[in-house]
């Protein structure tokens, strides 16, 4: 563990940066700063690699920074959560590309190593004491023992660490036992003020816990990455018998073909004649999610069969048929969702589902290539496609899209005003344009919530969406001025 000092030091610095950027600060201008620091640490901690020495490195780093910037431009907690999940995934992909020789990996190995990094980081975090002991033993064996002076300093610090908790117990007992001593301590130290600052305004306990947790997890992450520098032997692909694959896909494919023909017949040849009592919207809602899940399952079946069964023209032909059925399901699912949106307008979930269908259709094109091309990295293709399209949706801000469509282009008879009032500040510009049409006042809970965020926002917690919305409310005059804070009851 010769690198313990370097690794622990880097983890400690990152923990401080993380706490400054993220403590009680979900989405602000500090998130891009944190991710820039995280990318820099990845490159600073390795020895031989150069900065952005591959196209994938560059894509991962640029993708991370773009999505990080989009986080402080939105106030939608759902989008923020998804963005941070995508950023974490891209960060792990970047780490694998830098520290591991992943050119010989197949797609399943990429997924396996990604999961291994996440779990390994947690495991390695709890090995820090053992790593420190190993580091000290190596120092002793190399004859690099600390000087007498350093030993004395260490002993003094050890004594202080032991004494402080004891004093926190002893001094309050003394104060409660003697009023004169209590008054003397209060005269020297304003304890009430000190405790108020430390535990209420600053919340030193919460900050300390955040720093400690971030330090342990990032230390564990860096330790896992250090092991990645060790050259790994490429694993040979193990293929299953093609007869088994043909049997599985043949049976499933036969059922899928029948089902797909029913879907096509319903869309193109029957004028969408529905059973009595069904509306288009009910029909769309009833079948959409099932079709979407079937399309995803179908894609997974094709991927597993293409990767794990030996080459066969018959098997590949069946897989192509399954791909065609998947496209039919994607089309039918999209068609049903559009039917439903025409009646009941957009929601965040419906926007993301339509986005997912577009992404799934593009991924399936890569799956078709993957079937007949042995050296095609489907994992990287999927990562690039999903990240690229996610960047588009992140900057588009679904809440804004939902409000814009529903109020300007959608079915005005079915506008759910209650739902609109639950949207984030991203939607405020559109909502303010339709204030006269909506049954909500400028003193509604929606506007109060945005006002509170705007008024409490500082430099560290600056969020562009909240600032833009609050500034627009302020310049409109009557919106903010008409709201008065309720009087506090003592």
CSV table of C-alpha atoms in Angstrom, one decimal:
chain,number,residue,atom,x,y,z
A,1,UNK,CA,0.0,0.0,0.0
A,2,UNK,CA,2.7,2.5,-1.0
A,3,UNK,CA,0.0,4.7,-2.6
A,4,UNK,CA,-2.2,4.9,0.6
A,5,UNK,CA,-1.1,8.4,1.4
A,6,UNK,CA,-1.8,9.6,-2.1
A,7,UNK,CA,-5.2,7.8,-2.4
A,8,UNK,CA,-6.4,8.9,1.0
A,9,UNK,CA,-5.3,12.4,0.4
A,10,UNK,CA,-7.2,12.6,-2.9
A,11,UNK,CA,-10.3,11.1,-1.3
A,12,UNK,CA,-10.1,13.6,1.5
A,13,UNK,CA,-9.9,16.5,-0.9
A,14,UNK,CA,-12.7,15.2,-3.1
A,15,UNK,CA,-14.8,14.7,0.1
A,16,UNK,CA,-14.4,18.4,1.0
A,17,UNK,CA,-15.2,19.5,-2.6
A,18,UNK,CA,-18.3,17.2,-2.6
A,19,UNK,CA,-19.5,18.5,0.7
A,20,UNK,CA,-19.1,22.1,-0.3
A,21,UNK,CA,-20.9,21.5,-3.6
A,22,UNK,CA,-23.7,19.1,-2.6
A,23,UNK,CA,-24.5,19.5,1.1
A,24,UNK,CA,-28.1,20.6,1.3
A,25,UNK,CA,-27.7,21.7,-2.3
A,26,UNK,CA,-29.5,19.3,-4.7
A,27,UNK,CA,-29.1,21.1,-8.0
A,28,UNK,CA,-27.1,24.3,-8.4
A,29,UNK,CA,-24.1,25.8,-10.2
A,30,UNK,CA,-21.7,23.8,-8.0
A,31,UNK,CA,-22.7,20.4,-9.5
A,32,UNK,CA,-20.7,21.1,-12.7
A,33,UNK,CA,-17.8,22.1,-10.5
A,34,UNK,CA,-18.0,18.8,-8.6
A,35,UNK,CA,-18.0,16.7,-11.8
A,36,UNK,CA,-15.1,18.7,-13.3
A,37,UNK,CA,-13.2,17.9,-10.1
A,38,UNK,CA,-14.2,14.3,-10.3
A,39,UNK,CA,-12.9,14.0,-13.9
A,40,UNK,CA,-9.7,15.7,-13.0
A,41,UNK,CA,-9.1,13.2,-10.1
A,42,UNK,CA,-9.6,10.3,-12.5
A,43,UNK,CA,-6.8,11.5,-14.7
A,44,UNK,CA,-4.6,12.8,-11.9
A,45,UNK,CA,-4.6,9.5,-10.0
A,46,UNK,CA,-3.3,7.3,-12.9
A,47,UNK,CA,0.3,7.3,-14.1
A,48,UNK,CA,0.7,6.7,-17.8
A,49,UNK,CA,-2.5,7.7,-19.5
A,50,UNK,CA,-2.8,11.0,-21.3
A,51,UNK,CA,-5.8,13.4,-21.0
A,52,UNK,CA,-8.6,12.4,-23.4
A,53,UNK,CA,-6.4,9.9,-25.4
A,54,UNK,CA,-9.4,8.2,-27.0
A,55,UNK,CA,-12.7,9.2,-28.6
A,56,UNK,CA,-14.7,7.4,-25.9
A,57,UNK,CA,-12.8,9.2,-23.1
A,58,UNK,CA,-13.7,12.5,-24.7
A,59,UNK,CA,-17.3,11.6,-25.2
A,60,UNK,CA,-17.8,10.4,-21.6
A,61,UNK,CA,-16.1,13.5,-20.2
A,62,UNK,CA,-18.1,15.9,-22.5
A,63,UNK,CA,-21.3,14.1,-21.8
A,64,UNK,CA,-20.8,14.3,-18.0
A,65,UNK,CA,-20.1,18.0,-18.1
A,66,UNK,CA,-23.1,18.8,-20.4
A,67,UNK,CA,-25.5,16.8,-18.2
A,68,UNK,CA,-24.0,18.4,-15.1
A,69,UNK,CA,-24.7,21.8,-16.6
A,70,UNK,CA,-28.2,20.8,-17.4
A,71,UNK,CA,-28.8,19.9,-13.7
A,72,UNK,CA,-28.4,23.5,-12.5
A,73,UNK,CA,-30.7,24.7,-15.3
A,74,UNK,CA,-33.7,22.8,-14.1
A,75,UNK,CA,-35.7,22.6,-10.9
A,76,UNK,CA,-37.5,19.3,-11.7
A,77,UNK,CA,-36.5,16.8,-9.1
A,78,UNK,CA,-37.4,13.8,-11.4
A,79,UNK,CA,-35.1,15.1,-14.1
A,80,UNK,CA,-32.4,15.9,-11.6
A,81,UNK,CA,-32.5,12.4,-10.2
A,82,UNK,CA,-32.3,10.9,-13.7
A,83,UNK,CA,-29.5,13.2,-14.7
A,84,UNK,CA,-27.4,12.3,-11.7
A,85,UNK,CA,-27.9,8.6,-12.4
A,86,UNK,CA,-26.8,9.1,-16.0
A,87,UNK,CA,-23.8,11.1,-14.9
A,88,UNK,CA,-22.8,8.4,-12.4
A,89,UNK,CA,-23.1,5.8,-15.1
A,90,UNK,CA,-20.9,7.8,-17.6
A,91,UNK,CA,-18.4,8.5,-14.8
A,92,UNK,CA,-18.0,4.7,-14.2
A,93,UNK,CA,-17.7,4.2,-17.9
A,94,UNK,CA,-15.0,6.8,-18.1
A,95,UNK,CA,-13.1,5.2,-15.2
A,96,UNK,CA,-13.3,1.8,-16.9
A,97,UNK,CA,-12.0,3.2,-20.1
A,98,UNK,CA,-9.1,4.9,-18.4
A,99,UNK,CA,-8.0,2.3,-15.9
A,100,UNK,CA,-9.0,-1.0,-17.5
A,101,UNK,CA,-7.9,-2.6,-20.8
A,102,UNK,CA,-11.5,-3.1,-21.9
A,103,UNK,CA,-10.8,-3.5,-25.7
A,104,UNK,CA,-11.0,-7.3,-25.3
A,105,UNK,CA,-14.2,-7.2,-23.2
A,106,UNK,CA,-17.6,-8.3,-24.6
A,107,UNK,CA,-20.7,-6.4,-23.8
A,108,UNK,CA,-21.6,-8.5,-20.7
A,109,UNK,CA,-18.1,-7.9,-19.3
A,110,UNK,CA,-18.7,-4.1,-19.4
A,111,UNK,CA,-21.9,-4.5,-17.5
A,112,UNK,CA,-20.3,-6.9,-15.0
A,113,UNK,CA,-17.3,-4.7,-14.4
A,114,UNK,CA,-19.5,-1.7,-13.9
A,115,UNK,CA,-21.5,-3.5,-11.2
A,116,UNK,CA,-18.3,-4.8,-9.7
A,117,UNK,CA,-16.9,-1.2,-9.4
A,118,UNK,CA,-20.0,0.0,-7.6
A,119,UNK,CA,-20.1,-2.9,-5.1
A,120,UNK,CA,-16.3,-3.0,-4.8
A,121,UNK,CA,-16.1,0.7,-3.9
A,122,UNK,CA,-18.4,0.0,-0.9
A,123,UNK,CA,-16.3,-3.0,0.1
A,124,UNK,CA,-12.9,-1.3,-0.3
A,125,UNK,CA,-14.2,1.7,1.8
A,126,UNK,CA,-14.4,-0.5,4.9
A,127,UNK,CA,-10.8,-1.8,4.3
A,128,UNK,CA,-9.3,1.6,4.9
A,129,UNK,CA,-8.0,0.7,8.4
A,130,UNK,CA,-6.4,-2.4,7.1
A,131,UNK,CA,-4.8,-0.5,4.2
A,132,UNK,CA,-3.5,2.1,6.7
A,133,UNK,CA,-1.9,-0.7,8.9
A,134,UNK,CA,-0.3,-2.2,5.8
A,135,UNK,CA,1.0,1.2,4.8
A,136,UNK,CA,2.6,1.6,8.3
A,137,UNK,CA,4.2,-1.8,8.1
A,138,UNK,CA,5.7,-1.0,4.7
A,139,UNK,CA,7.1,2.2,6.1
A,140,UNK,CA,8.7,0.4,9.0
A,141,UNK,CA,10.2,-2.3,6.7
A,142,UNK,CA,11.7,0.4,4.5
A,143,UNK,CA,13.3,2.1,7.5
A,144,UNK,CA,11.3,5.3,7.0
A,145,UNK,CA,10.0,5.5,10.6
A,146,UNK,CA,8.9,8.9,11.7
A,147,UNK,CA,11.3,11.0,13.7
A,148,UNK,CA,11.0,11.4,17.5
A,149,UNK,CA,9.5,14.8,17.0
A,150,UNK,CA,6.7,13.5,14.8
A,151,UNK,CA,6.0,10.7,17.2
A,152,UNK,CA,5.6,13.2,20.0
A,153,UNK,CA,3.2,15.3,17.9
A,154,UNK,CA,1.2,12.2,17.1
A,155,UNK,CA,1.0,11.4,20.8
A,156,UNK,CA,-0.2,14.9,21.6
A,157,UNK,CA,-2.9,14.7,18.9
A,158,UNK,CA,-3.9,11.3,20.2
A,159,UNK,CA,-4.3,12.8,23.6
A,160,UNK,CA,-6.4,15.7,22.3
A,161,UNK,CA,-8.7,13.3,20.4
A,162,UNK,CA,-9.3,11.3,23.6
A,163,UNK,CA,-9.7,14.4,25.8
A,164,UNK,CA,-12.3,16.4,23.8
A,165,UNK,CA,-15.1,13.9,24.1
A,166,UNK,CA,-14.4,13.6,27.8
A,167,UNK,CA,-14.6,17.4,28.2
A,168,UNK,CA,-17.9,17.5,26.5
A,169,UNK,CA,-19.3,15.3,29.3
A,170,UNK,CA,-17.2,16.6,32.2
A,171,UNK,CA,-17.8,20.4,31.7
A,172,UNK,CA,-21.6,20.2,31.5
A,173,UNK,CA,-21.6,18.1,34.7
A,174,UNK,CA,-19.4,20.7,36.4
A,175,UNK,CA,-21.7,23.5,35.3
A,176,UNK,CA,-24.8,21.8,36.6
A,177,UNK,CA,-23.0,21.1,39.9
A,178,UNK,CA,-21.8,24.6,40.6
A,179,UNK,CA,-23.7,27.8,39.7
A,180,UNK,CA,-20.6,30.0,40.2
A,181,UNK,CA,-18.6,27.9,37.8
A,182,UNK,CA,-21.5,27.9,35.4
A,183,UNK,CA,-21.7,31.7,35.4
A,184,UNK,CA,-18.0,31.9,34.9
A,185,UNK,CA,-18.0,29.7,31.8
A,186,UNK,CA,-21.0,31.5,30.4
A,187,UNK,CA,-19.2,34.8,30.9
A,188,UNK,CA,-16.2,33.6,29.0
A,189,UNK,CA,-18.0,31.7,26.3
A,190,UNK,CA,-21.5,32.4,24.9
A,191,UNK,CA,-22.4,28.7,24.8
A,192,UNK,CA,-25.9,29.2,23.6
A,193,UNK,CA,-24.6,31.2,20.6
A,194,UNK,CA,-21.8,28.6,19.9
A,195,UNK,CA,-24.3,25.7,20.0
A,196,UNK,CA,-26.8,27.6,17.8
A,197,UNK,CA,-24.1,28.3,15.2
A,198,UNK,CA,-22.5,24.8,15.2
A,199,UNK,CA,-25.6,22.7,15.4
A,200,UNK,CA,-28.4,24.8,13.8
A,201,UNK,CA,-27.0,27.3,11.4
A,202,UNK,CA,-23.9,25.4,10.2
A,203,UNK,CA,-25.1,21.9,11.3
A,204,UNK,CA,-21.6,20.7,11.9
A,205,UNK,CA,-22.7,17.1,12.5
A,206,UNK,CA,-24.4,16.8,9.1
A,207,UNK,CA,-21.4,18.3,7.4
A,208,UNK,CA,-19.0,16.0,9.2
A,209,UNK,CA,-21.1,12.9,8.3
A,210,UNK,CA,-21.2,14.0,4.7
A,211,UNK,CA,-17.5,14.5,4.5
A,212,UNK,CA,-16.8,11.2,6.2
A,213,UNK,CA,-19.2,9.2,3.9
A,214,UNK,CA,-17.9,10.9,0.8
A,215,UNK,CA,-14.3,10.2,1.9
A,216,UNK,CA,-14.9,6.5,2.5
A,217,UNK,CA,-16.8,5.9,-0.8
A,218,UNK,CA,-14.4,7.8,-3.0
A,219,UNK,CA,-11.4,6.1,-1.3
A,220,UNK,CA,-13.0,2.8,-2.0
A,221,UNK,CA,-13.6,3.8,-5.6
A,222,UNK,CA,-10.0,4.9,-6.1
A,223,UNK,CA,-8.8,1.6,-4.6
A,224,UNK,CA,-10.9,-0.4,-7.1
A,225,UNK,CA,-9.5,1.8,-9.9
A,226,UNK,CA,-5.9,1.1,-8.8
A,227,UNK,CA,-6.5,-2.6,-9.1
A,228,UNK,CA,-7.7,-1.9,-12.7
A,229,UNK,CA,-4.1,-1.0,-13.6
A,230,UNK,CA,-3.3,-4.7,-13.3
A,231,UNK,CA,-3.4,-6.4,-16.7
A,232,UNK,CA,-6.3,-8.7,-17.0
A,233,UNK,CA,-6.3,-11.8,-19.2
A,234,UNK,CA,-9.0,-11.7,-21.9
A,235,UNK,CA,-11.6,-14.3,-21.4
A,236,UNK,CA,-12.6,-16.6,-24.3
A,237,UNK,CA,-16.2,-16.5,-25.3
A,238,UNK,CA,-18.2,-19.6,-24.3
A,239,UNK,CA,-21.0,-20.4,-26.6
A,240,UNK,CA,-24.1,-22.5,-26.0
A,241,UNK,CA,-25.3,-25.1,-28.4
A,242,UNK,CA,-27.1,-23.5,-31.4
A,243,UNK,CA,-29.9,-26.1,-31.3
A,244,UNK,CA,-31.0,-24.8,-27.9
A,245,UNK,CA,-30.9,-21.3,-29.2
A,246,UNK,CA,-32.9,-22.1,-32.3
A,247,UNK,CA,-35.5,-23.9,-30.2
A,248,UNK,CA,-36.0,-21.0,-27.8
A,249,UNK,CA,-36.1,-18.3,-30.4
A,250,UNK,CA,-38.2,-20.4,-32.8
A,251,UNK,CA,-41.0,-20.9,-30.3
A,252,UNK,CA,-41.0,-17.3,-29.1
A,253,UNK,CA,-40.6,-16.0,-32.6
A,254,UNK,CA,-43.7,-17.9,-33.8
A,255,UNK,CA,-45.8,-16.4,-31.1
A,256,UNK,CA,-44.4,-12.9,-31.7
A,257,UNK,CA,-45.1,-13.1,-35.4
A,258,UNK,CA,-48.8,-13.9,-34.8
A,259,UNK,CA,-49.0,-11.1,-32.2
A,260,UNK,CA,-47.3,-8.6,-34.5
A,261,UNK,CA,-49.7,-9.4,-37.4
A,262,UNK,CA,-52.6,-8.7,-35.1
A,263,UNK,CA,-51.0,-5.4,-34.2
A,264,UNK,CA,-50.5,-4.4,-37.8
A,265,UNK,CA,-54.1,-5.6,-38.7
A,266,UNK,CA,-55.5,-3.4,-35.9
A,267,UNK,CA,-53.6,-0.4,-37.0
A,268,UNK,CA,-53.8,-0.5,-40.8
A,269,UNK,CA,-56.6,-2.8,-41.9
A,270,UNK,CA,-59.5,-2.5,-39.5
A,271,UNK,CA,-59.8,1.3,-39.0
A,272,UNK,CA,-59.1,0.6,-35.3
A,273,UNK,CA,-62.5,-1.0,-34.7
A,274,UNK,CA,-62.7,-1.4,-30.9
A,275,UNK,CA,-64.9,-3.6,-28.7
A,276,UNK,CA,-68.1,-1.9,-27.6
A,277,UNK,CA,-67.6,0.4,-24.6
A,278,UNK,CA,-63.9,1.1,-25.4
A,279,UNK,CA,-62.6,4.5,-26.2
A,280,UNK,CA,-59.3,5.2,-28.2
A,281,UNK,CA,-57.7,6.5,-25.0
A,282,UNK,CA,-58.7,3.5,-22.9
A,283,UNK,CA,-57.5,1.1,-25.7
A,284,UNK,CA,-54.2,3.0,-25.9
A,285,UNK,CA,-53.6,3.1,-22.2
A,286,UNK,CA,-54.5,-0.6,-21.7
A,287,UNK,CA,-52.0,-1.9,-24.2
A,288,UNK,CA,-49.1,0.6,-24.3
A,289,UNK,CA,-47.1,-0.5,-21.3
A,290,UNK,CA,-47.4,-4.2,-22.1
A,291,UNK,CA,-46.1,-3.5,-25.6
A,292,UNK,CA,-43.2,-1.4,-24.3
A,293,UNK,CA,-42.1,-4.1,-21.9
A,294,UNK,CA,-42.4,-6.8,-24.6
A,295,UNK,CA,-40.2,-4.7,-26.9
A,296,UNK,CA,-37.5,-4.4,-24.2
A,297,UNK,CA,-37.7,-8.2,-23.4
A,298,UNK,CA,-37.5,-9.0,-27.1
A,299,UNK,CA,-34.4,-6.9,-27.4
A,300,UNK,CA,-32.8,-8.6,-24.4
A,301,UNK,CA,-33.6,-12.1,-25.9
A,302,UNK,CA,-32.0,-11.1,-29.2
A,303,UNK,CA,-28.9,-9.8,-27.4
A,304,UNK,CA,-28.4,-12.8,-25.2
A,305,UNK,CA,-28.9,-15.3,-28.1
A,306,UNK,CA,-26.5,-13.4,-30.4
A,307,UNK,CA,-23.8,-13.2,-27.7
A,308,UNK,CA,-24.1,-16.7,-26.1
A,309,UNK,CA,-25.0,-19.1,-28.8
A,310,UNK,CA,-22.7,-20.4,-31.6
A,311,UNK,CA,-23.1,-19.0,-35.1
A,312,UNK,CA,-26.0,-20.4,-37.2
A,313,UNK,CA,-27.7,-19.0,-40.2
A,314,UNK,CA,-31.1,-20.4,-39.0
A,315,UNK,CA,-30.6,-18.8,-35.6
A,316,UNK,CA,-29.6,-15.4,-37.1
A,317,UNK,CA,-32.6,-15.5,-39.4
A,318,UNK,CA,-34.9,-16.1,-36.5
A,319,UNK,CA,-33.2,-13.2,-34.6
A,320,UNK,CA,-33.8,-10.9,-37.6
A,321,UNK,CA,-37.5,-11.9,-37.4
A,322,UNK,CA,-37.6,-11.1,-33.7
A,323,UNK,CA,-36.0,-7.7,-34.5
A,324,UNK,CA,-38.7,-7.0,-37.0
A,325,UNK,CA,-41.4,-8.0,-34.5
A,326,UNK,CA,-39.7,-5.6,-32.0
A,327,UNK,CA,-40.0,-2.8,-34.4
A,328,UNK,CA,-43.7,-3.5,-34.9
A,329,UNK,CA,-44.2,-3.5,-31.2
A,330,UNK,CA,-42.3,-0.2,-30.9
A,331,UNK,CA,-44.4,1.3,-33.6
A,332,UNK,CA,-47.7,0.0,-32.1
A,333,UNK,CA,-46.7,1.2,-28.7
A,334,UNK,CA,-45.8,4.7,-30.0
A,335,UNK,CA,-49.0,4.8,-32.0
A,336,UNK,CA,-51.1,3.9,-28.9
A,337,UNK,CA,-49.3,6.5,-26.8
A,338,UNK,CA,-49.9,9.2,-29.4
A,339,UNK,CA,-53.6,8.3,-29.4
A,340,UNK,CA,-53.7,8.7,-25.6
A,341,UNK,CA,-51.8,12.0,-25.6
A,342,UNK,CA,-54.2,13.5,-28.2
A,343,UNK,CA,-57.0,13.0,-25.7
A,344,UNK,CA,-55.3,13.5,-22.3
A,345,UNK,CA,-52.3,15.6,-23.2
A,346,UNK,CA,-48.7,15.2,-22.0
A,347,UNK,CA,-47.2,14.3,-18.6
A,348,UNK,CA,-43.6,13.9,-17.6
A,349,UNK,CA,-43.9,10.1,-17.8
A,350,UNK,CA,-45.5,10.2,-21.3
A,351,UNK,CA,-42.7,12.4,-22.6
A,352,UNK,CA,-40.1,10.0,-21.2
A,353,UNK,CA,-41.9,7.0,-22.6
A,354,UNK,CA,-42.0,8.5,-26.1
A,355,UNK,CA,-38.3,9.4,-25.7
A,356,UNK,CA,-37.6,5.8,-24.7
A,357,UNK,CA,-39.3,4.4,-27.8
A,358,UNK,CA,-37.2,6.6,-30.1
A,359,UNK,CA,-34.0,5.5,-28.3
A,360,UNK,CA,-35.1,1.9,-28.4
A,361,UNK,CA,-35.7,2.0,-32.1
A,362,UNK,CA,-32.2,3.3,-32.7
A,363,UNK,CA,-30.7,0.7,-30.4
A,364,UNK,CA,-32.5,-2.0,-32.3
A,365,UNK,CA,-30.7,-0.9,-35.5
A,366,UNK,CA,-27.4,-1.5,-33.7
A,367,UNK,CA,-28.7,-4.9,-32.5
A,368,UNK,CA,-29.3,-6.0,-36.1
A,369,UNK,CA,-25.7,-5.1,-36.9
A,370,UNK,CA,-24.5,-6.9,-33.8
A,371,UNK,CA,-26.1,-10.1,-35.0
A,372,UNK,CA,-23.9,-10.4,-38.1
A,373,UNK,CA,-20.8,-8.4,-36.9
A,374,UNK,CA,-18.7,-10.2,-34.3
A,375,UNK,CA,-16.4,-7.2,-33.4
A,376,UNK,CA,-19.1,-4.6,-32.9
A,377,UNK,CA,-19.2,-3.0,-29.4
A,378,UNK,CA,-22.9,-2.8,-28.7
A,379,UNK,CA,-22.3,-1.6,-25.1
A,380,UNK,CA,-20.5,1.5,-26.3
A,381,UNK,CA,-23.1,2.1,-29.0
A,382,UNK,CA,-26.0,1.9,-26.5
A,383,UNK,CA,-24.0,4.2,-24.1
A,384,UNK,CA,-23.4,6.8,-26.8
A,385,UNK,CA,-27.1,6.7,-28.1
A,386,UNK,CA,-28.7,6.9,-24.6
A,387,UNK,CA,-26.3,9.6,-23.4
A,388,UNK,CA,-26.7,11.7,-26.5
A,389,UNK,CA,-30.5,11.6,-26.5
A,390,UNK,CA,-30.6,12.1,-22.8
A,391,UNK,CA,-28.6,15.4,-23.2
A,392,UNK,CA,-31.3,16.5,-25.6
A,393,UNK,CA,-34.2,15.8,-23.2
A,394,UNK,CA,-32.3,17.2,-20.2
A,395,UNK,CA,-31.8,20.6,-21.9
A,396,UNK,CA,-35.4,20.5,-23.3
A,397,UNK,CA,-36.7,20.2,-19.7
A,398,UNK,CA,-39.8,18.0,-19.9
A,399,UNK,CA,-41.9,20.1,-17.5
A,400,UNK,CA,-41.6,23.0,-19.9
A,401,UNK,CA,-42.5,20.8,-22.8
A,402,UNK,CA,-45.5,19.4,-21.0
A,403,UNK,CA,-46.8,22.8,-20.1
A,404,UNK,CA,-46.2,24.2,-23.6
A,405,UNK,CA,-47.9,21.4,-25.3
A,406,UNK,CA,-50.9,21.1,-23.0
A,407,UNK,CA,-51.7,24.8,-22.9
A,408,UNK,CA,-50.8,25.7,-26.5
A,409,UNK,CA,-51.4,22.7,-28.7
A,410,UNK,CA,-53.1,20.0,-26.6
A,411,UNK,CA,-56.7,19.1,-25.9
A,412,UNK,CA,-57.9,22.2,-24.0
A,413,UNK,CA,-60.9,20.3,-22.7
A,414,UNK,CA,-58.7,17.9,-20.8
A,415,UNK,CA,-56.0,20.2,-19.4
A,416,UNK,CA,-55.3,19.0,-15.8
A,417,UNK,CA,-54.7,22.3,-14.0
A,418,UNK,CA,-53.9,20.4,-10.7
A,419,UNK,CA,-51.1,18.6,-12.4
A,420,UNK,CA,-49.7,21.8,-14.0
A,421,UNK,CA,-49.6,23.4,-10.5
A,422,UNK,CA,-47.3,20.5,-9.4
A,423,UNK,CA,-44.7,21.1,-12.1
A,424,UNK,CA,-41.4,22.7,-11.3
A,425,UNK,CA,-40.3,26.3,-12.0
A,426,UNK,CA,-39.2,25.1,-15.5
A,427,UNK,CA,-42.9,25.5,-16.5
A,428,UNK,CA,-43.5,28.9,-15.0
A,429,UNK,CA,-42.9,31.0,-18.2
A,430,UNK,CA,-45.7,29.1,-20.0
A,431,UNK,CA,-48.0,29.0,-17.0
A,432,UNK,CA,-47.7,32.8,-16.6
A,433,UNK,CA,-48.7,33.3,-20.2
A,434,UNK,CA,-52.0,31.5,-19.5
A,435,UNK,CA,-52.8,32.9,-16.1
A,436,UNK,CA,-56.1,34.3,-17.2
A,437,UNK,CA,-57.2,30.9,-18.6
A,438,UNK,CA,-56.2,28.9,-15.6
A,439,UNK,CA,-58.1,28.8,-12.4
A,440,UNK,CA,-55.2,29.7,-10.2
A,441,UNK,CA,-54.2,33.0,-8.5
A,442,UNK,CA,-50.8,34.6,-8.2
A,443,UNK,CA,-50.9,33.6,-4.5
A,444,UNK,CA,-51.3,29.9,-5.2
A,445,UNK,CA,-49.1,27.3,-3.6
A,446,UNK,CA,-47.2,26.9,-6.9
A,447,UNK,CA,-46.0,30.5,-7.0
A,448,UNK,CA,-45.3,30.6,-3.2
A,449,UNK,CA,-43.1,27.6,-3.5
A,450,UNK,CA,-41.0,29.2,-6.3
A,451,UNK,CA,-40.8,32.5,-4.5
A,452,UNK,CA,-39.5,30.7,-1.3
A,453,UNK,CA,-36.8,29.0,-3.4
A,454,UNK,CA,-35.9,32.2,-5.2
A,455,UNK,CA,-35.6,34.3,-2.0
A,456,UNK,CA,-33.5,31.7,-0.1
A,457,UNK,CA,-31.1,31.1,-3.1
A,458,UNK,CA,-27.5,32.1,-2.6
A,459,UNK,CA,-24.3,32.0,-4.7
A,460,UNK,CA,-23.6,28.4,-3.8
A,461,UNK,CA,-27.2,27.3,-4.3
A,462,UNK,CA,-27.8,29.3,-7.5
A,463,UNK,CA,-30.2,27.5,-9.9
A,464,UNK,CA,-30.8,29.0,-13.2
A,465,UNK,CA,-34.4,27.8,-13.5
A,466,UNK,CA,-35.4,29.1,-10.1
A,467,UNK,CA,-33.6,32.4,-10.8
A,468,UNK,CA,-35.3,32.9,-14.1
A,469,UNK,CA,-38.7,32.0,-12.7
A,470,UNK,CA,-38.3,34.2,-9.6
A,471,UNK,CA,-36.9,37.1,-11.7
A,472,UNK,CA,-39.9,36.9,-14.0
A,473,UNK,CA,-42.3,36.9,-11.1
A,474,UNK,CA,-40.5,39.9,-9.6
A,475,UNK,CA,-40.5,41.9,-12.8
A,476,UNK,CA,-44.2,41.2,-13.3
A,477,UNK,CA,-44.8,43.1,-10.1
A,478,UNK,CA,-48.2,42.0,-8.9
A,479,UNK,CA,-47.3,38.3,-8.5
A,480,UNK,CA,-44.7,38.7,-5.7
A,481,UNK,CA,-46.0,41.9,-4.1
A,482,UNK,CA,-49.5,40.4,-3.7
A,483,UNK,CA,-48.2,37.6,-1.5
A,484,UNK,CA,-47.6,38.4,2.2
A,485,UNK,CA,-45.7,36.1,4.5
A,486,UNK,CA,-48.0,34.7,7.3
A,487,UNK,CA,-47.3,36.1,10.7
A,488,UNK,CA,-45.5,33.9,13.0
A,489,UNK,CA,-47.4,32.9,16.2
A,490,UNK,CA,-45.2,33.1,19.3
